[in-house]
XYZ file of C-alpha atoms in Angstrom:
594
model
C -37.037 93.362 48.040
C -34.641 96.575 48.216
C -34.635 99.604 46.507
C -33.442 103.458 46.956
C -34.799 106.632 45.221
C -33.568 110.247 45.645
C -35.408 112.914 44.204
C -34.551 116.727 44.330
C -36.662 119.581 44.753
C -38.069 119.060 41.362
C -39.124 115.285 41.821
C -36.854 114.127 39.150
C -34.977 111.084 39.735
C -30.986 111.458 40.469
C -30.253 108.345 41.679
C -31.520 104.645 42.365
C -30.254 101.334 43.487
C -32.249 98.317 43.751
C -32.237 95.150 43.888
C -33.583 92.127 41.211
C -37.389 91.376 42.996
C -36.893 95.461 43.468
C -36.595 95.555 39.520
C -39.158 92.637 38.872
C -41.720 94.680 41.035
C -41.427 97.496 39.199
C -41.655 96.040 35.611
C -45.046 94.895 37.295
C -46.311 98.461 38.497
C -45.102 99.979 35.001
C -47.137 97.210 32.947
C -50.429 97.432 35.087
C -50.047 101.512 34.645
C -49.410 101.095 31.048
C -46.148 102.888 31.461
C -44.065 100.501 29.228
C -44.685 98.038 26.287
C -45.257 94.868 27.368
C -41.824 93.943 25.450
C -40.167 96.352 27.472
C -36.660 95.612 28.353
C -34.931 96.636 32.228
C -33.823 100.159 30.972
C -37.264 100.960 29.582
C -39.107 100.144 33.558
C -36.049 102.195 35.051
C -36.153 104.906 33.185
C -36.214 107.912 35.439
C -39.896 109.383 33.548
C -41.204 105.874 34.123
C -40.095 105.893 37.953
C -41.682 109.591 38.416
C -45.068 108.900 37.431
C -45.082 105.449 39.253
C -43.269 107.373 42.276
C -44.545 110.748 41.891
C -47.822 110.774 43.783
C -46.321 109.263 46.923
C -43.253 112.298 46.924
C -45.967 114.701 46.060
C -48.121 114.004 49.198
C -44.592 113.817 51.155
C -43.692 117.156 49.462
C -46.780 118.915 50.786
C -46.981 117.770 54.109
C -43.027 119.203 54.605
C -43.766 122.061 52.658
C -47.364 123.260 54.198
C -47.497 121.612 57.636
C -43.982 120.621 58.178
C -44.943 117.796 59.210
C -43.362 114.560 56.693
C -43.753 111.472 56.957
C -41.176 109.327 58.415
C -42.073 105.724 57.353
C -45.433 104.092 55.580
C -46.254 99.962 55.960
C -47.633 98.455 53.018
C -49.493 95.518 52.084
C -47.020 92.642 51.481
C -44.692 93.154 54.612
C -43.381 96.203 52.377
C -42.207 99.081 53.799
C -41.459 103.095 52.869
C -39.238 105.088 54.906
C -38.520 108.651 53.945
C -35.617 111.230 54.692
C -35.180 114.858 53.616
C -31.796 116.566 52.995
C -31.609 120.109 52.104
C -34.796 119.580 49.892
C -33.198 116.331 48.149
C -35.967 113.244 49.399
C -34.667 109.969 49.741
C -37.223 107.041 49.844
C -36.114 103.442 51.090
C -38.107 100.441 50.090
C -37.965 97.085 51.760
C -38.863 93.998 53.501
C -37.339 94.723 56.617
C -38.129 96.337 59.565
C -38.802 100.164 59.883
C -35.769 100.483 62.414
C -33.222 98.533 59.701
C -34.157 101.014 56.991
C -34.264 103.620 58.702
C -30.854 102.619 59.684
C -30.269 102.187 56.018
C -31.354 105.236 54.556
C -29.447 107.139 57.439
C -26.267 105.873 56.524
C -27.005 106.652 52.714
C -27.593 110.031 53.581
C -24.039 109.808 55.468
C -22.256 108.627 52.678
C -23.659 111.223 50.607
C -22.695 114.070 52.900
C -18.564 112.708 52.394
C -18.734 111.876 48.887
C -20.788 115.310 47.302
C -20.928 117.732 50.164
C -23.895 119.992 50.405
C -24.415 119.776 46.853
C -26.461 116.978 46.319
C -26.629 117.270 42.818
C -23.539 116.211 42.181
C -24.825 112.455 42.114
C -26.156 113.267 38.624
C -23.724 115.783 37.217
C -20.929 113.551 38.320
C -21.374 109.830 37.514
C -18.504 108.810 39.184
C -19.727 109.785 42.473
C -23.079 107.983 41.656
C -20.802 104.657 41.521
C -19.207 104.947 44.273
C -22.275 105.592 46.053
C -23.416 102.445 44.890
C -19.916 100.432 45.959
C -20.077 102.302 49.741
C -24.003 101.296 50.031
C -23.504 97.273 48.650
C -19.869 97.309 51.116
C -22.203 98.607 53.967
C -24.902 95.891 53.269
C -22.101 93.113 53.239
C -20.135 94.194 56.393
C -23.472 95.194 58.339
C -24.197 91.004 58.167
C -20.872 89.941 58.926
C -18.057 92.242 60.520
C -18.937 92.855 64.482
C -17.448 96.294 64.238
C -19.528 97.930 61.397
C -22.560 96.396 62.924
C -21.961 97.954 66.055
C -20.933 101.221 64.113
C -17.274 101.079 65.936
C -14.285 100.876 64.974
C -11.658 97.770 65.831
C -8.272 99.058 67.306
C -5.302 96.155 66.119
C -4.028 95.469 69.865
C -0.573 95.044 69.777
C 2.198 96.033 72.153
C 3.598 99.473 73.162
C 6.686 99.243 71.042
C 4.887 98.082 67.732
C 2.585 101.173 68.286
C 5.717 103.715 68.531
C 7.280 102.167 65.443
C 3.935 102.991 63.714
C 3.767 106.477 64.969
C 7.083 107.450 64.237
C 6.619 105.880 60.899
C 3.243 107.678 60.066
C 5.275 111.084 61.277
C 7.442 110.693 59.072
C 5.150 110.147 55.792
C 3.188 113.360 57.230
C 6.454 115.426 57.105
C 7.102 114.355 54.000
C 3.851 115.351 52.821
C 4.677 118.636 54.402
C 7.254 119.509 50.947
C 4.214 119.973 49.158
C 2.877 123.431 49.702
C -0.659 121.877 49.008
C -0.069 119.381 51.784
C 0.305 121.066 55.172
C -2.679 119.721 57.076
C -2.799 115.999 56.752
C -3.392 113.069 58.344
C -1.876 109.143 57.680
C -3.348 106.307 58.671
C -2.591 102.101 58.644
C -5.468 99.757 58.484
C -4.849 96.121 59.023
C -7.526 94.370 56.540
C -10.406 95.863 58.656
C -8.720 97.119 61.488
C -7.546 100.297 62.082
C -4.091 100.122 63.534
C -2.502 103.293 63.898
C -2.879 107.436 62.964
C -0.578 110.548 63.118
C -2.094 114.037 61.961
C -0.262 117.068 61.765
C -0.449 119.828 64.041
C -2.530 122.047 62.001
C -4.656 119.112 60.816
C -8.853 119.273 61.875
C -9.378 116.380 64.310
C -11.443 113.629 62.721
C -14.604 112.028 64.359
C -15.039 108.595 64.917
C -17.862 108.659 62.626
C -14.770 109.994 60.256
C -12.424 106.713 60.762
C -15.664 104.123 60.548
C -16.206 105.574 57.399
C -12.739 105.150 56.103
C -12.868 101.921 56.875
C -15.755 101.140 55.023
C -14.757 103.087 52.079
C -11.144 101.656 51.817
C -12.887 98.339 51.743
C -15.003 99.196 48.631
C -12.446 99.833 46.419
C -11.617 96.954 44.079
C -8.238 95.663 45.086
C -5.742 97.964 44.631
C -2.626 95.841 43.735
C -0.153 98.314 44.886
C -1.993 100.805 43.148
C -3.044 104.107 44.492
C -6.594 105.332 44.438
C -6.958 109.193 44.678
C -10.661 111.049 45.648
C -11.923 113.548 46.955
C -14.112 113.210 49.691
C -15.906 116.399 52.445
C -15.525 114.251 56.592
C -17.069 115.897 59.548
C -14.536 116.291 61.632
C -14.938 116.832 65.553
C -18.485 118.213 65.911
C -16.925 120.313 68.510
C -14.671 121.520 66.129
C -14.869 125.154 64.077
C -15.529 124.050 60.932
C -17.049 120.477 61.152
C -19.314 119.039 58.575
C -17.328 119.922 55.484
C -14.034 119.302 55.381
C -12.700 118.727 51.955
C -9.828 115.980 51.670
C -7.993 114.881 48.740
C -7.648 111.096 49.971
C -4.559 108.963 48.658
C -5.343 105.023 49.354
C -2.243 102.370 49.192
C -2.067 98.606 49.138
C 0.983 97.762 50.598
C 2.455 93.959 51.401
C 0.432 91.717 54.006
C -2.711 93.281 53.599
C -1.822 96.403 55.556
C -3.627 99.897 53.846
C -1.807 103.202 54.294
C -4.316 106.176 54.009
C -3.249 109.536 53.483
C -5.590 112.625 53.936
C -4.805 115.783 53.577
C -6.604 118.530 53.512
C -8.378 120.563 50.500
C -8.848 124.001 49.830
C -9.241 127.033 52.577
C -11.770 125.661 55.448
C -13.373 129.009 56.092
C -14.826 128.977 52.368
C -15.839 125.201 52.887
C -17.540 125.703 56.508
C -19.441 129.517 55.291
C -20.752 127.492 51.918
C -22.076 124.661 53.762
C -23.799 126.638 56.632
C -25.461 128.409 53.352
C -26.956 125.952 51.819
C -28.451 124.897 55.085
C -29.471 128.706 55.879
C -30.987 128.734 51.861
C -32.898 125.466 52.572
C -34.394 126.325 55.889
C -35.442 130.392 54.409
C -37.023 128.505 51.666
C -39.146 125.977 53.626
C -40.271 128.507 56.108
C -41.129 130.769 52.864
C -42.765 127.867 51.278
C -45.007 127.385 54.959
C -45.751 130.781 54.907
C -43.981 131.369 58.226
C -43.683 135.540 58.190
C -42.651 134.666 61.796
C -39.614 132.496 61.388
C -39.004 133.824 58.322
C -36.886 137.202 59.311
C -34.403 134.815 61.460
C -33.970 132.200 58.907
C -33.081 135.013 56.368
C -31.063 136.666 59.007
C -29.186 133.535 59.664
C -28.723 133.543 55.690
C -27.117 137.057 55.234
C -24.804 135.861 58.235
C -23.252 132.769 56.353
C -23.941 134.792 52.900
C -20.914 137.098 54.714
C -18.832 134.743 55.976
C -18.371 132.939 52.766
C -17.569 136.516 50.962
C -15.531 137.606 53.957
C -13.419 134.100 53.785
C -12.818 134.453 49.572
C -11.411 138.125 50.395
C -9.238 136.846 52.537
C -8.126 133.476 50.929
C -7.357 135.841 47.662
C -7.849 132.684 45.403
C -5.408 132.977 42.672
C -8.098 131.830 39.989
C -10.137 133.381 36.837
C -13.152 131.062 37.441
C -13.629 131.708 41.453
C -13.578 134.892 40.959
C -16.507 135.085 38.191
C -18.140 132.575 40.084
C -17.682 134.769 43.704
C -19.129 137.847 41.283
C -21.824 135.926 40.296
C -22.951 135.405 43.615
C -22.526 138.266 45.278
C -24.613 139.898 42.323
C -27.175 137.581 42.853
C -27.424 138.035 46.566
C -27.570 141.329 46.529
C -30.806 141.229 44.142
C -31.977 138.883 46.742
C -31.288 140.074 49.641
C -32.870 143.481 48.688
C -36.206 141.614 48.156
C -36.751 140.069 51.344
C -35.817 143.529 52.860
C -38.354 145.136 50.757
C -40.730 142.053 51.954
C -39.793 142.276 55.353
C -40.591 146.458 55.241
C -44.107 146.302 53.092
C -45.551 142.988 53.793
C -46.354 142.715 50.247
C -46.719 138.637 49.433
C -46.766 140.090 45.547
C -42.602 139.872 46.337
C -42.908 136.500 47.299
C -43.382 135.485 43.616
C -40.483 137.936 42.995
C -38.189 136.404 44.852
C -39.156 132.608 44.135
C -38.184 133.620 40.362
C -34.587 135.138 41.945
C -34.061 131.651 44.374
C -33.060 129.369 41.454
C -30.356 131.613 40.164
C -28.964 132.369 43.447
C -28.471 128.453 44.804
C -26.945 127.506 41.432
C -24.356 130.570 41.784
C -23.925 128.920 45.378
C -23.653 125.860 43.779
C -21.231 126.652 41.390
C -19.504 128.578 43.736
C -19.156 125.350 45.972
C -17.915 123.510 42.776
C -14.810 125.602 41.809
C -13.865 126.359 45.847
C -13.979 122.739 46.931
C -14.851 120.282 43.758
C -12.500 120.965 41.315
C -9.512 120.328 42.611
C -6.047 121.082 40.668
C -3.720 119.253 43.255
C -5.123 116.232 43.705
C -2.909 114.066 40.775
C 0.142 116.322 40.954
C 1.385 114.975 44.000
C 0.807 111.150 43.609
C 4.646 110.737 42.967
C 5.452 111.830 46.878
C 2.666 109.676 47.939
C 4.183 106.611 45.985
C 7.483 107.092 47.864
C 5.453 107.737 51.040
C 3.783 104.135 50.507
C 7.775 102.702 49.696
C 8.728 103.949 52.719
C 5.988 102.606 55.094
C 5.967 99.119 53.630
C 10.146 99.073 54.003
C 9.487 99.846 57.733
C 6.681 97.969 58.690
C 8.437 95.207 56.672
C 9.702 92.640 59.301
C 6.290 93.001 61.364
C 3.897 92.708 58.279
C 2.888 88.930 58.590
C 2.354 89.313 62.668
C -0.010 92.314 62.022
C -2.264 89.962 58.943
C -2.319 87.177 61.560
C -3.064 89.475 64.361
C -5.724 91.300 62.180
C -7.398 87.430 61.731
C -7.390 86.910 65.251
C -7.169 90.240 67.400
C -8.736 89.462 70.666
C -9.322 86.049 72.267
C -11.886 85.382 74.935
C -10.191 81.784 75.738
C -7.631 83.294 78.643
C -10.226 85.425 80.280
C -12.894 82.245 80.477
C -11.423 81.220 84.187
C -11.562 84.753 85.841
C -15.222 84.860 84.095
C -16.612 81.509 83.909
C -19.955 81.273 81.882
C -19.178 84.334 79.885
C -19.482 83.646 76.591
C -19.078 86.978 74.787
C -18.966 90.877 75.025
C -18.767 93.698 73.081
C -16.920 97.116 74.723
C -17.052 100.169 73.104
C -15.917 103.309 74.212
C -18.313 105.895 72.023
C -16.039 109.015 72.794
C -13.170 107.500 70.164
C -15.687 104.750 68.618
C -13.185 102.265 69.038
C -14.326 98.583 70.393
C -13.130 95.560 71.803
C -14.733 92.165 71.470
C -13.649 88.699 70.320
C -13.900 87.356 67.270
C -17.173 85.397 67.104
C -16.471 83.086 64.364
C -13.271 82.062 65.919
C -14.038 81.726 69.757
C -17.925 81.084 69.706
C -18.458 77.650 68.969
C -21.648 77.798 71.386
C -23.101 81.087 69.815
C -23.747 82.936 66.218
C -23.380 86.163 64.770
C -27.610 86.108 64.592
C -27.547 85.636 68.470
C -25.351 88.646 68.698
C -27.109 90.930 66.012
C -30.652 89.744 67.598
C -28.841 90.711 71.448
C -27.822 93.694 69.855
C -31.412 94.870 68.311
C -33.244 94.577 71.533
C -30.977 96.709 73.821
C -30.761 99.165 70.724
C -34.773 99.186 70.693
C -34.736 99.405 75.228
C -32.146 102.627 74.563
C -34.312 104.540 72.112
C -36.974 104.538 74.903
C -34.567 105.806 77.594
C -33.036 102.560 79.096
C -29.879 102.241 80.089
C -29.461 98.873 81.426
C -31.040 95.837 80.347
C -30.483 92.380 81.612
C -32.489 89.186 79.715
C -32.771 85.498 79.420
C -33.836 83.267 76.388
C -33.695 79.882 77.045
C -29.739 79.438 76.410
C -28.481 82.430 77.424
C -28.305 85.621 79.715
C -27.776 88.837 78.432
C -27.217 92.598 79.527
C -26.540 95.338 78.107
C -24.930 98.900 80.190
C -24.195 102.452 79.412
C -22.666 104.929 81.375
C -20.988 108.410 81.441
C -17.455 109.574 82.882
C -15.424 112.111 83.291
C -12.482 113.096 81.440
C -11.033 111.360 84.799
C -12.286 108.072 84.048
C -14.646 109.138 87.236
C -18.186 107.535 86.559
C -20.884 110.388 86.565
C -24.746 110.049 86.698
C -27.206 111.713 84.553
C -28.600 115.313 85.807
C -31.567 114.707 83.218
C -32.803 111.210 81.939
C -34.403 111.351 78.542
C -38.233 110.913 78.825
C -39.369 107.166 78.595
C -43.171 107.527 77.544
C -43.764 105.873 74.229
C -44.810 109.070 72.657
C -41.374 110.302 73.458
C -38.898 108.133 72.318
C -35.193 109.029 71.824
C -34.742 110.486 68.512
C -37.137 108.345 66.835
C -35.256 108.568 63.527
C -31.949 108.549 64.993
C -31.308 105.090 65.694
C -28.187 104.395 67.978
C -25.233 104.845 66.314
C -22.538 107.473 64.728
C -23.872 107.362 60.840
C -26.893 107.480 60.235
C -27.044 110.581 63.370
C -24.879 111.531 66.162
C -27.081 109.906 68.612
C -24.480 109.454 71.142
C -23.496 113.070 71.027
C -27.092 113.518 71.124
C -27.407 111.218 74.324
C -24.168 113.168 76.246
C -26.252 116.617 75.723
C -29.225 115.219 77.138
C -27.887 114.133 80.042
C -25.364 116.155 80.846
C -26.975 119.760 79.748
C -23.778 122.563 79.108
C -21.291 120.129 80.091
C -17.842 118.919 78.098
C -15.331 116.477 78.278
C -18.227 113.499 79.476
C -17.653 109.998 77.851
C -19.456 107.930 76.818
C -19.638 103.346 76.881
C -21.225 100.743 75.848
C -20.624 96.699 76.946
C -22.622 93.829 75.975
C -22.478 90.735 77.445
C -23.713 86.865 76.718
C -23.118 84.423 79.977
C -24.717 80.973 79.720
C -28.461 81.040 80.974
C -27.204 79.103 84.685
C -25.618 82.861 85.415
C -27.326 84.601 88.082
C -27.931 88.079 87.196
C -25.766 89.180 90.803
C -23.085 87.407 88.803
C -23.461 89.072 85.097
C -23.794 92.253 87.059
C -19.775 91.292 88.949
C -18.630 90.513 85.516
C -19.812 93.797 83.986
C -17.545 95.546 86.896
C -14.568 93.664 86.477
C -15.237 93.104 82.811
C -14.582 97.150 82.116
C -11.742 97.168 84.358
C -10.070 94.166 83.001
C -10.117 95.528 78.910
C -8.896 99.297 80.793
C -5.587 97.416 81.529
C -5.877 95.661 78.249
C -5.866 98.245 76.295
C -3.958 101.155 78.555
C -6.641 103.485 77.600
C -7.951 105.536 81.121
C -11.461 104.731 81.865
C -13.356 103.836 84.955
C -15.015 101.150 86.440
C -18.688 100.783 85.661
C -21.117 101.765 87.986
C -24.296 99.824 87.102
C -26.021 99.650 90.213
């Protein structure tokens, strides 16, 4: 059983995905409540009024504990192995409903949430007003699903690097330099980046000076969404989509890009993004709709305390967007009624709270809850006409489809070594002497989120994917509690799991705080490891290593046949991280794991 509700700030319904028992239970609970006829066919039980009232007392009780105690709930277990879990996003609630464990949909609902974020933005809405985005909602959530059970690298929540040698990478470069220069004749397209995927592999990237850097949770979700599209056939696919960008970075979390997608010969991808409208609009609307959500909740709690900040923090990004539309002197009838619009609003707003803030009076509390609605949808449509509706995004598909000719032509005599490298990137078979009784590893360097393993299917005779998903769940469920290393046995084999921090050096560096252990005090209980669903490695760096930059971050998992002694997995962890360092040229240290 699997299903998925979001509701906005009203309760209504905007979107749902479930799953055939998912459907069957719920033609049950709309019978026994007399919802439906007892003829009713599957889009009389779906219906969104139906799904409130069966729904609605369960998001009402979740409502109130956010809005009075701030305090929600984060998961419910129900008779029937069934279980709730619950996340909020600027006022939207999504509820997950499943079979599995807590952990998995909280994992689940996490990376809905993420997918969300790239394909509507801050506007949340959008899911309804915009069916299209609704779908491919849907395809990114079933592509998830299917990878998550089979492909090592989305499980881990990495991405897979194509290994090949020094002079294939330079020929890629130069070749994705040159289809970013070319993108540079269009005035639209001066900040771009290209990018060559392998099937599932992610091969090579170029981005232009000016260009934001991407995240790793940026490329991982590339590759996912490149592989939902229905095949291409030489095609191009055009969206729009908002990535994150460094988190570091000035304007992460909303970055608009129009993204071009190309099927080429031999199964190799070219991805072009470039990016969409002026980033100091995007960055100041985004922070606003957080500022609006958090002055509203606090209002809503009756916080007079935090309430001055939150609205202080609101003016603040209320400026920045109407200082960034001065100066990006949009050349357009409809921004500037919308940017009228919403200063107007704001002002009528704003002077409200001040006259709150001066007299104390809750009578303007009411006042300004009537004001709130028209003030988020002038943000709203402000949002839509800055970074939605995008004029550019078809004109230039004819310099994209000579960008594609162009790749293909030179990647031509290499295109059947790269699919057959793709199938098979890394073997474990001419490492077994100088490791014997290693079966399998998994090394992932967190700062880029790229990974190294073997294939399982191909070089594992002696273990399954379930082994390695089961290895992979109980180190996960050790780290949320603070544990860095963990070494195991089951009654075939011995396993161990390692992270540590360097330097930008490749130096290894210890921990000036550890993250508390105590049950009660878990790591980010609702963050489970991983860069979608929460930047929980980010998350571990600033734990550990409080007001300092530039530390890295890995992760390697190892299986050894049960007969290895754990002094021996421990010498195979050490020469194990320096071994794929000279694999892979990349500058890293040797582990220190004792």
């Amino acid at each position: 059983m699997d299903g998925l509700l979001i509701f906005d700030q009203q309760n209504d319904v905007i979107y749902t995905k479930f799953n055939e028992q998912m459907k069957t239970k719920l033609h049950e609970l709309a019978l026994e409540q007399e919802l439906v006829e007892t003829d009713a066919v599957e889009k009389d039980f779906l219906n969104p009024n139906v799904l409130i009232q069966i729904f609605s007392p369960i998001i009402a009780s979740q409502r109130i504990m956010t809005c009075q105690f701030d305090n929600s709930y984060s998961s419910l277990e129900c008779d029937g192995n069934i279980n709730f879990v619950f996340e909020e996003f600027l006022g939207f609630v999504f509820l997950k409903i499943g079979m599995n464990s807590i952990k998995d949909l909280q994992r689940s609902v996490g990376v809905c949430s993420c997918f969300i974020k790239r394909i509507c933005g801050p506007d949340i809405y959008l899911l309804k007003t915009m069916p299209h985005k609704s779908e491919m909602l849907t395809k990114l959530l079933l592509t998830w699903d299917r990878l998550y059970e089979t492909d090592q690298a989305v499980r881990m929540e990495s991405v897979e690097h194509l290994l090949v040698n020094l002079d294939l990478k330079n020929i890629a470069q130069k070749t994705l330099e040159i289809a970013t220069e070319n993108l540079k004749q269009d005035p639209h397209s001066q900040r771009s980046h290209a990018c060559l995927f392998v099937r599932n592999k992610f091969f090579s990237m170029f981005s232009s000076k000016q260009a934001q850097e991407l995240s790793p949770s940026d490329i991982l979700f590339i590759t996912i969404f490149i592989q939902s599209l229905e095949s291409l056939e030489k095609k191009i696919s055009t969206n729009l989509l908002f990535l994150q960008g460094n988190v570091n970075g000035s304007y992460a979390g909303c970055i608009p890009h129009i993204v071009h997608v190309s099927q080429l010969d031999n199964d190799i991808i070219l991805v072009l993004l470039i990016e969409y409208g002026n980033l100091q609009v995007a960055s100041g609307l985004y922070d606003a709709f957080f500022a609006m959500h958090k002055t509203r909740n606090l209002q809503m709690q009756n916080d007079v305390d935090g309430l001055r900040p939150a609205f202080d923090k609101l003016e603040s990004s209320v400026k920045h967007v109407v200082e960034a539309l001065k100066k990006a002197k949009f050349n357009s009838t409809d921004i500037d009624n919308s940017t009228k619009k919403f200063v107007s609003r704001w002002d009528v707003l704003k002077k409200k709270y001040i006259d709150l803030f001066k007299n104390c009076d809750k009578d303007l509390v009411v006042t300004i809850e009537s004001n709130l609605p028209g003030f988020v949808e002038a943000l709203k449509e402000l949002f839509r006409v800055t970074c939605i509706e995008c004029n550019s995004r078809e004109h230039g598909i004819q310099r994209v489809s000579e960008i594609s000719s162009m790749v293909e032509g030179r990647l031509l005599e290499f295109g059947e070594f790269l699919l057959v490298k793709s199938q098979q990137n890394f073997t474990l078979g001419s490492y077994l002497e100088e490791f014997p009784g290693l079966v399998h590893f998994i090394h992932i360097d967190r700062s880029t989120g790229r990974l190294i393993a073997p294939n399982i299917a191909a070089d594992n005779p002696l273990i399954t994917a379930n082994k390695i998903w089961s290895m992979v769940d109980f180190s996960r469920s050790y780290l949320q509690k603070g544990h860095m290393s963990v070494i195991w046995k089951d009654t075939a084999f011995s396993y161990s799991y390692f992270l540590w921090f360097e330097d930008h050096n490749g130096c290894p560096m210890k921990p000036k705080e550890l993250p508390n252990t105590s049950v009660q005090t878990t790591i980010k209980p609702q963050v489970v490891p991983g860069i979608l669903s929460g930047e929980f490695y980010q998350w571990l760096i600033e734990v550990c290593f409080p007001k300092q930059s530039k530390v890295k971050c890995f992760e390697l998992y190892c299986v050894h046949l049960g007969l290895a002694s754990a002094s021996c997995v421990l010498e195979h962890n050490r020469r194990l991280a320096a071994t794929i360092t000279e694999v892979t040229g990349l500058p890293a240290g040797i582990i220190d794991v004792l």
